[in-house]
mmCIF file of C-alpha atoms in Angstrom:
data_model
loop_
_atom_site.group_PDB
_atom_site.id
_atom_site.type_symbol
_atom_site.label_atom_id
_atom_site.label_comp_id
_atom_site.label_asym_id
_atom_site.label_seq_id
_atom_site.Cartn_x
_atom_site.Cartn_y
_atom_site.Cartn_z
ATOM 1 C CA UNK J 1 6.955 -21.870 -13.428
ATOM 2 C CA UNK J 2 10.072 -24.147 -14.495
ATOM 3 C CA UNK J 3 10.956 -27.406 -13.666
ATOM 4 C CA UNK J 4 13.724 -26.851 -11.433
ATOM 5 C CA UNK J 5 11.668 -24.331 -9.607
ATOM 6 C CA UNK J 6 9.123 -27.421 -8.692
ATOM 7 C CA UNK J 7 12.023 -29.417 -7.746
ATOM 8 C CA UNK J 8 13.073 -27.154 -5.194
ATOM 9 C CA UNK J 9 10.242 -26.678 -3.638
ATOM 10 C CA UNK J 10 9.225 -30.720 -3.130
ATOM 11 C CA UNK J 11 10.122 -30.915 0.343
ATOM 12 C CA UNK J 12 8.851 -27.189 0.982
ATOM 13 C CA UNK J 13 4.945 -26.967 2.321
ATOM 14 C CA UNK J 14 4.595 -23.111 1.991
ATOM 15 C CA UNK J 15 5.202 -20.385 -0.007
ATOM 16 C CA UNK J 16 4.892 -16.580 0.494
ATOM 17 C CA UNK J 17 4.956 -13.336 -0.679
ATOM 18 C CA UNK J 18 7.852 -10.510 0.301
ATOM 19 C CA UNK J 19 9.411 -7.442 -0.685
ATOM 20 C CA UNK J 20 12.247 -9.486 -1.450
ATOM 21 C CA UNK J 21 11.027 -12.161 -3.331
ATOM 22 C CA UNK J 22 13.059 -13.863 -5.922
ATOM 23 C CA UNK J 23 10.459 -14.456 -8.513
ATOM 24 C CA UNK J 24 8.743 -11.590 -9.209
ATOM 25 C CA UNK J 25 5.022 -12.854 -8.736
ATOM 26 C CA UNK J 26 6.239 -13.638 -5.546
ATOM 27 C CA UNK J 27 6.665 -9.589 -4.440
ATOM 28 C CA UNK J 28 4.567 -8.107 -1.993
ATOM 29 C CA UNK J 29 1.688 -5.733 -3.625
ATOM 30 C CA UNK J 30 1.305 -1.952 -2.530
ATOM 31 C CA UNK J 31 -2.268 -0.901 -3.934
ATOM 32 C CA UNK J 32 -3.424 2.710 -4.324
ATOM 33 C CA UNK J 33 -6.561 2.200 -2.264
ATOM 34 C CA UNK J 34 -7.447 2.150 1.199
ATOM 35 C CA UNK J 35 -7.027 -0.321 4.212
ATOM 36 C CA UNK J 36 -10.958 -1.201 4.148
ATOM 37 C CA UNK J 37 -11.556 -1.387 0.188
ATOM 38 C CA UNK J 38 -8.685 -3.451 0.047
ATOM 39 C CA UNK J 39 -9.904 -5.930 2.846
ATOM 40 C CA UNK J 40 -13.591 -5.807 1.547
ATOM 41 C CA UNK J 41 -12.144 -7.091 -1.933
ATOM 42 C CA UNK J 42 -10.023 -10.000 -0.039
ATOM 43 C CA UNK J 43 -12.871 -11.229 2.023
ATOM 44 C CA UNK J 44 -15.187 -11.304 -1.232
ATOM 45 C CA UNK J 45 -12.966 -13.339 -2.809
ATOM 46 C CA UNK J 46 -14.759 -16.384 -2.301
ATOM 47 C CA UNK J 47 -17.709 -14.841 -4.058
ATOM 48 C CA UNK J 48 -15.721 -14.290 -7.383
ATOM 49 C CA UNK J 49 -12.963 -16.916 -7.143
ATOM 50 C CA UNK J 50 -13.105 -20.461 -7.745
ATOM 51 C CA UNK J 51 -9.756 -21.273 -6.510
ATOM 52 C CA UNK J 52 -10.960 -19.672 -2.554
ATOM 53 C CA UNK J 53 -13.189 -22.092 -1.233
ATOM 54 C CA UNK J 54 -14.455 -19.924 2.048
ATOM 55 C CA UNK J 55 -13.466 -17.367 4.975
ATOM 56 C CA UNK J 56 -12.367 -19.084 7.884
ATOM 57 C CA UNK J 57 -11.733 -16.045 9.683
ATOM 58 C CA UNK J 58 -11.757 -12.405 9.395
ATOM 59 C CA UNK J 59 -9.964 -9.810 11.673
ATOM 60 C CA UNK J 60 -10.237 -6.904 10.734
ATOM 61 C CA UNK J 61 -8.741 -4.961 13.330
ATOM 62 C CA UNK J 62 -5.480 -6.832 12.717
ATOM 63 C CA UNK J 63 -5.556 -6.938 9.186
ATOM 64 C CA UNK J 64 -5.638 -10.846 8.756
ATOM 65 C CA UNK J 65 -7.787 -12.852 6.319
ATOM 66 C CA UNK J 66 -7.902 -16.784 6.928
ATOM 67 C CA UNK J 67 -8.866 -18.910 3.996
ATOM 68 C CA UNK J 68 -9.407 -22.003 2.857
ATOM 69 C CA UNK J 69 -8.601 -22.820 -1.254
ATOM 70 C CA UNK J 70 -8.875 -25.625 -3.465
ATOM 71 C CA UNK J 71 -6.917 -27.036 -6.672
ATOM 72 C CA UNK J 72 -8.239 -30.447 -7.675
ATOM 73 C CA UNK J 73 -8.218 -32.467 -4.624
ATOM 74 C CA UNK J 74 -5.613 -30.726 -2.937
ATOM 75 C CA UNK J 75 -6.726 -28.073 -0.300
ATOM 76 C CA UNK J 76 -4.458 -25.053 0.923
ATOM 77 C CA UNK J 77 -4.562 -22.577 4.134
ATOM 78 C CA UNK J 78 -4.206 -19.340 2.822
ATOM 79 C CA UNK J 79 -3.377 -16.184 4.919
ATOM 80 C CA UNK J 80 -3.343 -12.946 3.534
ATOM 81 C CA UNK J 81 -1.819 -9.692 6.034
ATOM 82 C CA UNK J 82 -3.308 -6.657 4.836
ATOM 83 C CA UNK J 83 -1.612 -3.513 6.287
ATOM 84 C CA UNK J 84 -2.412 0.221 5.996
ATOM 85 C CA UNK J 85 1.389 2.016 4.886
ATOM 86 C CA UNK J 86 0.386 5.598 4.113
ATOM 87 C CA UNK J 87 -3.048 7.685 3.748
ATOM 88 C CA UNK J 88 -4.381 5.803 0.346
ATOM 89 C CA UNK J 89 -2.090 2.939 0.135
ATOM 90 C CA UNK J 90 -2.008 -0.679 1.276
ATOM 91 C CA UNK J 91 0.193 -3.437 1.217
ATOM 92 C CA UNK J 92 -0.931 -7.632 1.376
ATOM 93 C CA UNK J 93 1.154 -9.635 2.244
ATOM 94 C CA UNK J 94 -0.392 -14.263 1.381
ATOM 95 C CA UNK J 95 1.440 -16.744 2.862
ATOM 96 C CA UNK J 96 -0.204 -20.357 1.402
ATOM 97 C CA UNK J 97 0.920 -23.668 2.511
ATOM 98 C CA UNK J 98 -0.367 -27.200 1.120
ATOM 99 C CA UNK J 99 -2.499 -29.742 3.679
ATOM 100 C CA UNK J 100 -1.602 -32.896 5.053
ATOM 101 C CA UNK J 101 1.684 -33.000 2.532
ATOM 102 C CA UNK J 102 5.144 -32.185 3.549
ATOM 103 C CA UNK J 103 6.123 -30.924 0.142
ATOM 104 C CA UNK J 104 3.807 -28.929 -2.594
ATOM 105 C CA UNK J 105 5.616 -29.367 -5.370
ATOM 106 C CA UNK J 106 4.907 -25.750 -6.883
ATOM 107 C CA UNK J 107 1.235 -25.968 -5.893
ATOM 108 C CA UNK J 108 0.873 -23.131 -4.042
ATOM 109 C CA UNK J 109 2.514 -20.372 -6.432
ATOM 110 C CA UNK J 110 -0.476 -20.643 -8.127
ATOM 111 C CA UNK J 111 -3.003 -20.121 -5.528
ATOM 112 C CA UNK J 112 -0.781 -16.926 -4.546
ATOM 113 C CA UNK J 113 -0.206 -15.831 -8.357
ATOM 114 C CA UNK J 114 -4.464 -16.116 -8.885
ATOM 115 C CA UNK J 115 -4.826 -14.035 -5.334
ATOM 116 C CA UNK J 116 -2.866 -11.147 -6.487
ATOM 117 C CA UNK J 117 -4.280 -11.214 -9.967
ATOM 118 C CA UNK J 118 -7.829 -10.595 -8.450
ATOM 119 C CA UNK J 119 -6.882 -8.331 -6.611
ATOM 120 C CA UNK J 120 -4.669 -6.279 -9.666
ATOM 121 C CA UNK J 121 -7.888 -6.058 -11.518
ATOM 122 C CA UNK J 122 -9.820 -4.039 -9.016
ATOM 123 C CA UNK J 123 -6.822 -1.136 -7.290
ATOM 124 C CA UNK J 124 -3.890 0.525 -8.892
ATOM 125 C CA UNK J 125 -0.803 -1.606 -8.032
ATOM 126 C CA UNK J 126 1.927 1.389 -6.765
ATOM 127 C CA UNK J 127 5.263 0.067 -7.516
ATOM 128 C CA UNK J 128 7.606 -0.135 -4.810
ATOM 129 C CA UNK J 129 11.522 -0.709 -4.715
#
């Protein structure tokens, strides 16, 4: 992550993933597994992350993990949207933003990048675009 990336996000208190994300860490992940494996994996997180702190809440039925992470003393609301697009594949979607500061200062591309790369290491990533 550059410096002039951190400088434009000091007054920003979120970041997110999309299809049409301008870095490309940033993109939203299509995984050759199903709905439930994928979910399972997200909500174990905690278990096998040290960055995810615990489950908040888990809904299932719409797809939504809430979770809390932590980097040094700073503590981030994490929300990851994991959706069902075709018989074997699944996209997630993490939006993160910062607590109690109105910038982040490139702290939570991190907590997203670390996410996804726990999840890479356990389903296929399907490229998409």
């Amino acid at each position: 992550m550059s410096f002039w990336y951190k400088i434009t996000r000091a007054m920003k208190p979120r970041e997110e993933t999309s299809d049409h994300a301008k870095h490309p860490e940033l993109k939203t992940r299509y995984y050759g597994a199903s709905f439930t494996r994928v979910f399972r994996k997200a909500e174990h997180l905690e278990n096998e992350s040290g960055k995810i702190n615990q489950v908040i809440k888990a809904d299932e039925e719409r797809g939504e993990l809430f979770v809390e992470a932590i980097s040094g003393k700073d503590r981030f609301d994490v929300i990851m949207t994991i959706i069902q697009v075709g018989p074997n594949e699944t996209a997630i979607d993490i939006v993160s933003s910062i607590r109690n500061k109105t910038g982040d200062w490139g702290k939570n591309f991190p907590i997203i990048v670390h996410v996804l790369k726990e999840m890479d290491k356990s389903f296929p990533n399907i490229k998409k675009g």
